[in-house]
Amino acid sequence: MPANYSYTKTSDGFHVIITPASNIQNKNIRSRITQQTDYGINGGFFNPISTTKAPTECLSIAVTPNNTHDTKANAKGNSRGTAFVYTESNKTKIGITRASSVTDLKKQMGSSVAYKSIISGGSLSLKKEEEAWLEDLKDIEKFDLNGTLRYTDSTGRTGLGFKVVNNVWQVYLVVHENATLKQLRNYFIKQDCFEAILLDGGGSSGIQVKNSAGTMVKYEQTRYIYNMVKLINIT
């Protein structure tokens, strides 16, 4: 089973997995996380056609090498917050940009980059003022802050944060069962993450992982998801 990670639930309700970037991977599942044997959290946005049937259309990029079910472009073609795990000089690192497709990403970053995993959602722009961040979400990434994201509402939230500790690139996989978007963003800011992206929330937010005592922690989302960000074995 996966190793080399830590899990905690904070006093204010954040489920947090911290792991090196080399320990994460996308997996398209089109089901519920808790129907899987993998550890991880829900992934990118999808078209919610039903709460009882698996989704068939992903609205964000989700790519892992050799995965035949990869979604290489978000269905609406919007330029959205995109995280990519890659290797450079035998070190696993993380990059952040806005991209509408893998082609767009490679045009920006170069096709020679050794990508290990790519996932998009929404930019959280941790270094910007809140007002500027919200304007970018609305004007550039075309998110409906009063609808899709329910910015002022407390609901399920999911995000990925990124931080370098002792020259190791780490990923924070974060789920909250009932928080505002601002609270999710502020969590990453308080952890001194250099950047973070938003993943699908609401009924899609979910996590499955073992804690330090070896007990399985499951937060069951209410609807099917398209993909997950999972922990993989370290060899």
PDB file of C-alpha atoms in Angstrom:
ATOM      1  CA  MET A   1       0.000   0.000   0.000  1.00  0.00           C
ATOM      2  CA  PRO A   2       1.089   3.646  -0.333  1.00  0.00           C
ATOM      3  CA  ALA A   3       3.754   4.888   2.041  1.00  0.00           C
ATOM      4  CA  ASN A   4       5.691   8.069   2.740  1.00  0.00           C
ATOM      5  CA  TYR A   5       2.783  10.347   3.611  1.00  0.00           C
ATOM      6  CA  SER A   6       1.160  11.860   6.674  1.00  0.00           C
ATOM      7  CA  TYR A   7      -2.532  12.395   7.363  1.00  0.00           C
ATOM      8  CA  THR A   8      -4.209  14.700   9.841  1.00  0.00           C
ATOM      9  CA  LYS A   9      -7.581  16.286  10.459  1.00  0.00           C
ATOM     10  CA  THR A  10      -7.249  19.808  11.778  1.00  0.00           C
ATOM     11  CA  SER A  11      -9.326  21.266  14.603  1.00  0.00           C
ATOM     12  CA  ASP A  12     -11.259  23.336  12.047  1.00  0.00           C
ATOM     13  CA  GLY A  13     -12.163  20.331   9.912  1.00  0.00           C
ATOM     14  CA  PHE A  14      -9.565  20.053   7.138  1.00  0.00           C
ATOM     15  CA  HIS A  15      -8.575  16.535   6.090  1.00  0.00           C
ATOM     16  CA  VAL A  16      -4.933  16.852   4.999  1.00  0.00           C
ATOM     17  CA  ILE A  17      -2.572  14.403   3.312  1.00  0.00           C
ATOM     18  CA  ILE A  18       1.022  15.623   2.907  1.00  0.00           C
ATOM     19  CA  THR A  19       3.288  13.649   0.601  1.00  0.00           C
ATOM     20  CA  PRO A  20       6.206  14.154  -1.812  1.00  0.00           C
ATOM     21  CA  ALA A  21       5.187  15.042  -5.353  1.00  0.00           C
ATOM     22  CA  SER A  22       6.669  11.735  -6.515  1.00  0.00           C
ATOM     23  CA  ASN A  23       3.930   9.923  -4.574  1.00  0.00           C
ATOM     24  CA  ILE A  24       0.885  11.273  -6.422  1.00  0.00           C
ATOM     25  CA  GLN A  25      -0.825  10.272  -9.643  1.00  0.00           C
ATOM     26  CA  ASN A  26      -4.145  10.816 -11.406  1.00  0.00           C
ATOM     27  CA  LYS A  27      -6.559   7.954 -11.836  1.00  0.00           C
ATOM     28  CA  ASN A  28      -9.763   8.138 -13.852  1.00  0.00           C
ATOM     29  CA  ILE A  29     -12.349   6.101 -11.954  1.00  0.00           C
ATOM     30  CA  ARG A  30     -15.827   7.432 -12.885  1.00  0.00           C
ATOM     31  CA  SER A  31     -17.182   6.123  -9.599  1.00  0.00           C
ATOM     32  CA  ARG A  32     -16.898   6.955  -5.895  1.00  0.00           C
ATOM     33  CA  ILE A  33     -13.575   7.098  -4.098  1.00  0.00           C
ATOM     34  CA  THR A  34     -14.760   4.748  -1.386  1.00  0.00           C
ATOM     35  CA  GLN A  35     -15.544   2.131  -4.023  1.00  0.00           C
ATOM     36  CA  GLN A  36     -11.799   2.018  -4.764  1.00  0.00           C
ATOM     37  CA  THR A  37      -8.888   0.425  -2.930  1.00  0.00           C
ATOM     38  CA  ASP A  38      -6.705   3.480  -3.556  1.00  0.00           C
ATOM     39  CA  TYR A  39      -5.876   6.198  -1.062  1.00  0.00           C
ATOM     40  CA  GLY A  40      -6.444   9.763  -2.192  1.00  0.00           C
ATOM     41  CA  ILE A  41      -8.948  12.532  -2.852  1.00  0.00           C
ATOM     42  CA  ASN A  42     -11.350  13.473  -5.639  1.00  0.00           C
ATOM     43  CA  GLY A  43      -9.969  15.158  -8.722  1.00  0.00           C
ATOM     44  CA  GLY A  44     -11.080  17.673 -11.335  1.00  0.00           C
ATOM     45  CA  PHE A  45     -14.442  19.045 -12.392  1.00  0.00           C
ATOM     46  CA  PHE A  46     -16.926  16.994 -14.404  1.00  0.00           C
ATOM     47  CA  ASN A  47     -20.357  17.317 -15.957  1.00  0.00           C
ATOM     48  CA  PRO A  48     -22.798  16.284 -13.152  1.00  0.00           C
ATOM     49  CA  ILE A  49     -25.322  14.421 -15.272  1.00  0.00           C
ATOM     50  CA  SER A  50     -26.617  12.382 -12.345  1.00  0.00           C
ATOM     51  CA  THR A  51     -26.050  11.596  -8.677  1.00  0.00           C
ATOM     52  CA  THR A  52     -26.578   7.889  -9.324  1.00  0.00           C
ATOM     53  CA  LYS A  53     -24.693   7.348 -12.593  1.00  0.00           C
ATOM     54  CA  ALA A  54     -20.984   7.672 -13.262  1.00  0.00           C
ATOM     55  CA  PRO A  55     -19.997  10.869 -15.133  1.00  0.00           C
ATOM     56  CA  THR A  56     -18.997  10.620 -18.783  1.00  0.00           C
ATOM     57  CA  GLU A  57     -17.485  14.057 -19.412  1.00  0.00           C
ATOM     58  CA  CYS A  58     -14.586  15.645 -17.557  1.00  0.00           C
ATOM     59  CA  LEU A  59     -14.392  19.452 -17.519  1.00  0.00           C
ATOM     60  CA  SER A  60     -10.706  19.599 -16.652  1.00  0.00           C
ATOM     61  CA  ILE A  61      -7.388  18.167 -17.820  1.00  0.00           C
ATOM     62  CA  ALA A  62      -6.439  14.863 -16.201  1.00  0.00           C
ATOM     63  CA  VAL A  63      -3.375  13.140 -17.623  1.00  0.00           C
ATOM     64  CA  THR A  64      -1.085  10.371 -16.398  1.00  0.00           C
ATOM     65  CA  PRO A  65       1.336   8.636 -18.812  1.00  0.00           C
ATOM     66  CA  ASN A  66       0.013   5.399 -20.326  1.00  0.00           C
ATOM     67  CA  ASN A  67      -3.548   5.987 -19.099  1.00  0.00           C
ATOM     68  CA  THR A  68      -5.857   5.253 -22.030  1.00  0.00           C
ATOM     69  CA  HIS A  69      -8.736   7.139 -20.386  1.00  0.00           C
ATOM     70  CA  ASP A  70      -6.865  10.427 -20.006  1.00  0.00           C
ATOM     71  CA  THR A  71      -8.752  13.649 -20.615  1.00  0.00           C
ATOM     72  CA  LYS A  72      -6.301  15.913 -22.410  1.00  0.00           C
ATOM     73  CA  ALA A  73      -8.412  19.056 -22.607  1.00  0.00           C
ATOM     74  CA  ASN A  74     -11.155  20.527 -20.502  1.00  0.00           C
ATOM     75  CA  ALA A  75     -14.484  20.222 -22.278  1.00  0.00           C
ATOM     76  CA  LYS A  76     -15.145  23.968 -22.357  1.00  0.00           C
ATOM     77  CA  GLY A  77     -11.670  24.911 -23.538  1.00  0.00           C
ATOM     78  CA  ASN A  78     -11.163  27.507 -20.805  1.00  0.00           C
ATOM     79  CA  SER A  79      -7.679  28.418 -19.598  1.00  0.00           C
ATOM     80  CA  ARG A  80      -7.745  27.050 -16.053  1.00  0.00           C
ATOM     81  CA  GLY A  81      -5.376  26.578 -13.148  1.00  0.00           C
ATOM     82  CA  THR A  82      -3.204  23.588 -14.013  1.00  0.00           C
ATOM     83  CA  ALA A  83      -0.679  21.708 -11.897  1.00  0.00           C
ATOM     84  CA  PHE A  84       1.874  19.407 -13.473  1.00  0.00           C
ATOM     85  CA  VAL A  85       4.279  17.004 -11.807  1.00  0.00           C
ATOM     86  CA  TYR A  86       7.519  16.512 -13.723  1.00  0.00           C
ATOM     87  CA  THR A  87      11.083  15.282 -13.315  1.00  0.00           C
ATOM     88  CA  GLU A  88      14.196  17.363 -13.746  1.00  0.00           C
ATOM     89  CA  SER A  89      17.740  16.271 -12.868  1.00  0.00           C
ATOM     90  CA  ASN A  90      16.337  13.174 -11.124  1.00  0.00           C
ATOM     91  CA  LYS A  91      14.148  15.333  -8.886  1.00  0.00           C
ATOM     92  CA  THR A  92      10.345  15.375  -8.940  1.00  0.00           C
ATOM     93  CA  LYS A  93       9.000  18.930  -9.071  1.00  0.00           C
ATOM     94  CA  ILE A  94       5.688  20.758  -9.523  1.00  0.00           C
ATOM     95  CA  GLY A  95       4.774  23.517 -11.924  1.00  0.00           C
ATOM     96  CA  ILE A  96       1.706  25.775 -11.970  1.00  0.00           C
ATOM     97  CA  THR A  97       0.202  27.662 -14.901  1.00  0.00           C
ATOM     98  CA  ARG A  98      -3.090  28.333 -16.650  1.00  0.00           C
ATOM     99  CA  ALA A  99      -3.745  26.047 -19.610  1.00  0.00           C
ATOM    100  CA  SER A 100      -6.678  25.039 -21.801  1.00  0.00           C
ATOM    101  CA  SER A 101      -5.163  21.741 -22.990  1.00  0.00           C
ATOM    102  CA  VAL A 102      -2.012  19.663 -22.889  1.00  0.00           C
ATOM    103  CA  THR A 103      -1.014  21.206 -26.218  1.00  0.00           C
ATOM    104  CA  ASP A 104      -1.347  24.648 -24.661  1.00  0.00           C
ATOM    105  CA  LEU A 105       0.680  23.551 -21.617  1.00  0.00           C
ATOM    106  CA  LYS A 106       3.502  22.160 -23.746  1.00  0.00           C
ATOM    107  CA  LYS A 107       3.522  25.311 -25.849  1.00  0.00           C
ATOM    108  CA  GLN A 108       4.093  27.306 -22.664  1.00  0.00           C
ATOM    109  CA  MET A 109       6.499  24.973 -20.866  1.00  0.00           C
ATOM    110  CA  GLY A 110       8.138  23.093 -23.736  1.00  0.00           C
ATOM    111  CA  SER A 111       7.525  19.615 -25.094  1.00  0.00           C
ATOM    112  CA  SER A 112      10.801  18.292 -23.655  1.00  0.00           C
ATOM    113  CA  VAL A 113       9.520  18.475 -20.073  1.00  0.00           C
ATOM    114  CA  ALA A 114       9.211  14.984 -18.540  1.00  0.00           C
ATOM    115  CA  TYR A 115       5.612  15.173 -17.335  1.00  0.00           C
ATOM    116  CA  LYS A 116       4.483  12.585 -14.789  1.00  0.00           C
ATOM    117  CA  SER A 117       0.959  13.860 -14.118  1.00  0.00           C
ATOM    118  CA  ILE A 118      -1.200  16.850 -15.101  1.00  0.00           C
ATOM    119  CA  ILE A 119      -4.446  18.004 -13.486  1.00  0.00           C
ATOM    120  CA  SER A 120      -6.425  21.213 -13.774  1.00  0.00           C
ATOM    121  CA  GLY A 121      -9.174  22.817 -11.747  1.00  0.00           C
ATOM    122  CA  GLY A 122      -9.161  26.471 -10.738  1.00  0.00           C
ATOM    123  CA  SER A 123      -6.362  28.832  -9.734  1.00  0.00           C
ATOM    124  CA  LEU A 124      -6.211  29.837  -6.075  1.00  0.00           C
ATOM    125  CA  SER A 125      -3.481  32.436  -6.788  1.00  0.00           C
ATOM    126  CA  LEU A 126      -2.126  32.538  -3.241  1.00  0.00           C
ATOM    127  CA  LYS A 127       0.150  35.516  -3.826  1.00  0.00           C
ATOM    128  CA  LYS A 128      -2.584  37.778  -5.200  1.00  0.00           C
ATOM    129  CA  GLU A 129      -5.027  39.933  -3.289  1.00  0.00           C
ATOM    130  CA  GLU A 130      -8.392  38.249  -2.855  1.00  0.00           C
ATOM    131  CA  GLU A 131     -10.252  40.646  -5.150  1.00  0.00           C
ATOM    132  CA  ALA A 132      -7.739  40.152  -7.986  1.00  0.00           C
ATOM    133  CA  TRP A 133      -7.908  36.377  -7.585  1.00  0.00           C
ATOM    134  CA  LEU A 134     -11.706  36.378  -7.828  1.00  0.00           C
ATOM    135  CA  GLU A 135     -11.643  38.598 -10.895  1.00  0.00           C
ATOM    136  CA  ASP A 136      -9.238  36.194 -12.606  1.00  0.00           C
ATOM    137  CA  LEU A 137     -11.463  33.215 -11.770  1.00  0.00           C
ATOM    138  CA  LYS A 138     -14.423  35.006 -13.300  1.00  0.00           C
ATOM    139  CA  ASP A 139     -12.820  36.716 -16.294  1.00  0.00           C
ATOM    140  CA  ILE A 140     -10.007  34.336 -17.312  1.00  0.00           C
ATOM    141  CA  GLU A 141     -11.097  30.925 -16.074  1.00  0.00           C
ATOM    142  CA  LYS A 142     -14.808  31.596 -16.645  1.00  0.00           C
ATOM    143  CA  PHE A 143     -16.005  30.190 -13.322  1.00  0.00           C
ATOM    144  CA  ASP A 144     -19.463  31.248 -12.160  1.00  0.00           C
ATOM    145  CA  LEU A 145     -18.699  32.414  -8.620  1.00  0.00           C
ATOM    146  CA  ASN A 146     -22.394  32.543  -7.751  1.00  0.00           C
ATOM    147  CA  GLY A 147     -23.153  29.128  -9.186  1.00  0.00           C
ATOM    148  CA  THR A 148     -20.468  26.553  -9.936  1.00  0.00           C
ATOM    149  CA  LEU A 149     -18.174  27.544  -7.088  1.00  0.00           C
ATOM    150  CA  ARG A 150     -20.767  28.916  -4.650  1.00  0.00           C
ATOM    151  CA  TYR A 151     -18.030  31.225  -3.399  1.00  0.00           C
ATOM    152  CA  THR A 152     -19.845  32.524  -0.305  1.00  0.00           C
ATOM    153  CA  ASP A 153     -21.447  29.192   0.638  1.00  0.00           C
ATOM    154  CA  SER A 154     -20.088  26.524   2.935  1.00  0.00           C
ATOM    155  CA  THR A 155     -19.915  23.244   1.035  1.00  0.00           C
ATOM    156  CA  GLY A 156     -17.517  20.382   0.317  1.00  0.00           C
ATOM    157  CA  ARG A 157     -14.142  21.729  -0.812  1.00  0.00           C
ATOM    158  CA  THR A 158     -11.096  20.060  -2.343  1.00  0.00           C
ATOM    159  CA  GLY A 159      -7.718  21.473  -3.288  1.00  0.00           C
ATOM    160  CA  LEU A 160      -4.053  20.768  -3.953  1.00  0.00           C
ATOM    161  CA  GLY A 161      -1.359  22.928  -2.379  1.00  0.00           C
ATOM    162  CA  PHE A 162       2.377  22.903  -3.135  1.00  0.00           C
ATOM    163  CA  LYS A 163       5.372  23.610  -0.936  1.00  0.00           C
ATOM    164  CA  VAL A 164       9.121  22.973  -0.963  1.00  0.00           C
ATOM    165  CA  VAL A 165      10.517  21.656   2.339  1.00  0.00           C
ATOM    166  CA  ASN A 166      14.205  20.795   2.706  1.00  0.00           C
ATOM    167  CA  ASN A 167      14.493  20.741  -1.080  1.00  0.00           C
ATOM    168  CA  VAL A 168      11.634  18.218  -1.374  1.00  0.00           C
ATOM    169  CA  TRP A 169       8.577  19.233  -3.410  1.00  0.00           C
ATOM    170  CA  GLN A 170       5.526  18.369  -1.351  1.00  0.00           C
ATOM    171  CA  VAL A 171       1.827  18.206  -2.148  1.00  0.00           C
ATOM    172  CA  TYR A 172      -0.984  18.991   0.274  1.00  0.00           C
ATOM    173  CA  LEU A 173      -4.138  17.036  -0.659  1.00  0.00           C
ATOM    174  CA  VAL A 174      -6.923  18.815   1.213  1.00  0.00           C
ATOM    175  CA  VAL A 175     -10.626  18.095   1.662  1.00  0.00           C
ATOM    176  CA  HIS A 176     -13.156  19.878   3.869  1.00  0.00           C
ATOM    177  CA  GLU A 177     -16.712  18.692   4.322  1.00  0.00           C
ATOM    178  CA  ASN A 178     -18.228  22.160   4.794  1.00  0.00           C
ATOM    179  CA  ALA A 179     -16.125  25.278   4.148  1.00  0.00           C
ATOM    180  CA  THR A 180     -16.158  28.414   2.016  1.00  0.00           C
ATOM    181  CA  LEU A 181     -13.808  28.828  -0.904  1.00  0.00           C
ATOM    182  CA  LYS A 182     -12.024  31.619   0.973  1.00  0.00           C
ATOM    183  CA  GLN A 183     -11.427  29.305   3.953  1.00  0.00           C
ATOM    184  CA  LEU A 184      -9.881  26.688   1.662  1.00  0.00           C
ATOM    185  CA  ARG A 185      -7.598  29.262   0.074  1.00  0.00           C
ATOM    186  CA  ASN A 186      -6.619  30.717   3.443  1.00  0.00           C
ATOM    187  CA  TYR A 187      -5.673  27.255   4.691  1.00  0.00           C
ATOM    188  CA  PHE A 188      -3.029  26.968   1.972  1.00  0.00           C
ATOM    189  CA  ILE A 189      -1.803  30.507   2.642  1.00  0.00           C
ATOM    190  CA  LYS A 190      -1.343  29.709   6.350  1.00  0.00           C
ATOM    191  CA  GLN A 191       0.676  26.609   5.439  1.00  0.00           C
ATOM    192  CA  ASP A 192       3.056  28.793   3.398  1.00  0.00           C
ATOM    193  CA  CYS A 193       2.265  26.908   0.195  1.00  0.00           C
ATOM    194  CA  PHE A 194       3.703  28.726  -2.804  1.00  0.00           C
ATOM    195  CA  GLU A 195       0.609  27.960  -4.901  1.00  0.00           C
ATOM    196  CA  ALA A 196      -2.562  25.855  -4.949  1.00  0.00           C
ATOM    197  CA  ILE A 197      -5.416  24.835  -7.231  1.00  0.00           C
ATOM    198  CA  LEU A 198      -9.074  24.180  -6.573  1.00  0.00           C
ATOM    199  CA  LEU A 199     -10.574  20.805  -7.458  1.00  0.00           C
ATOM    200  CA  ASP A 200     -14.226  19.767  -7.680  1.00  0.00           C
ATOM    201  CA  GLY A 201     -16.258  20.335  -4.517  1.00  0.00           C
ATOM    202  CA  GLY A 202     -19.757  19.950  -3.170  1.00  0.00           C
ATOM    203  CA  GLY A 203     -20.990  16.377  -3.362  1.00  0.00           C
ATOM    204  CA  SER A 204     -17.792  15.337  -5.138  1.00  0.00           C
ATOM    205  CA  SER A 205     -15.419  16.124  -2.274  1.00  0.00           C
ATOM    206  CA  GLY A 206     -14.077  12.926  -0.758  1.00  0.00           C
ATOM    207  CA  ILE A 207     -11.061  11.270   0.808  1.00  0.00           C
ATOM    208  CA  GLN A 208      -9.903   7.756   1.648  1.00  0.00           C
ATOM    209  CA  VAL A 209      -6.667   7.133   3.547  1.00  0.00           C
ATOM    210  CA  LYS A 210      -5.256   5.425   6.624  1.00  0.00           C
ATOM    211  CA  ASN A 211      -4.258   7.554   9.610  1.00  0.00           C
ATOM    212  CA  SER A 212      -1.146   7.044  11.752  1.00  0.00           C
ATOM    213  CA  ALA A 213      -3.010   4.475  13.877  1.00  0.00           C
ATOM    214  CA  GLY A 214      -3.742   2.366  10.801  1.00  0.00           C
ATOM    215  CA  THR A 215      -7.463   3.183  10.809  1.00  0.00           C
ATOM    216  CA  MET A 216      -9.083   3.859   7.445  1.00  0.00           C
ATOM    217  CA  VAL A 217     -10.480   7.384   7.172  1.00  0.00           C
ATOM    218  CA  LYS A 218     -13.356   7.725   4.724  1.00  0.00           C
ATOM    219  CA  TYR A 219     -15.409  10.767   3.866  1.00  0.00           C
ATOM    220  CA  GLU A 220     -18.138   9.537   1.536  1.00  0.00           C
ATOM    221  CA  GLN A 221     -19.177  11.988  -1.138  1.00  0.00           C
ATOM    222  CA  THR A 222     -22.760  11.866  -2.347  1.00  0.00           C
ATOM    223  CA  ARG A 223     -22.182  11.604  -6.078  1.00  0.00           C
ATOM    224  CA  TYR A 224     -19.861   9.924  -8.525  1.00  0.00           C
ATOM    225  CA  ILE A 225     -16.644  11.624  -9.567  1.00  0.00           C
ATOM    226  CA  TYR A 226     -14.595  11.417 -12.757  1.00  0.00           C
ATOM    227  CA  ASN A 227     -11.038  11.133 -11.498  1.00  0.00           C
ATOM    228  CA  MET A 228      -9.022  11.091  -8.306  1.00  0.00           C
ATOM    229  CA  VAL A 229      -5.615  12.201  -7.119  1.00  0.00           C
ATOM    230  CA  LYS A 230      -4.199   9.066  -5.546  1.00  0.00           C
ATOM    231  CA  LEU A 231      -1.164   8.036  -3.532  1.00  0.00           C
ATOM    232  CA  ILE A 232       1.070   5.470  -5.159  1.00  0.00           C
ATOM    233  CA  ASN A 233       3.707   3.079  -3.820  1.00  0.00           C
ATOM    234  CA  ILE A 234       7.201   4.347  -3.216  1.00  0.00           C
ATOM    235  CA  THR A 235       9.880   1.844  -4.225  1.00  0.00           C
TER     236      THR A 235
END
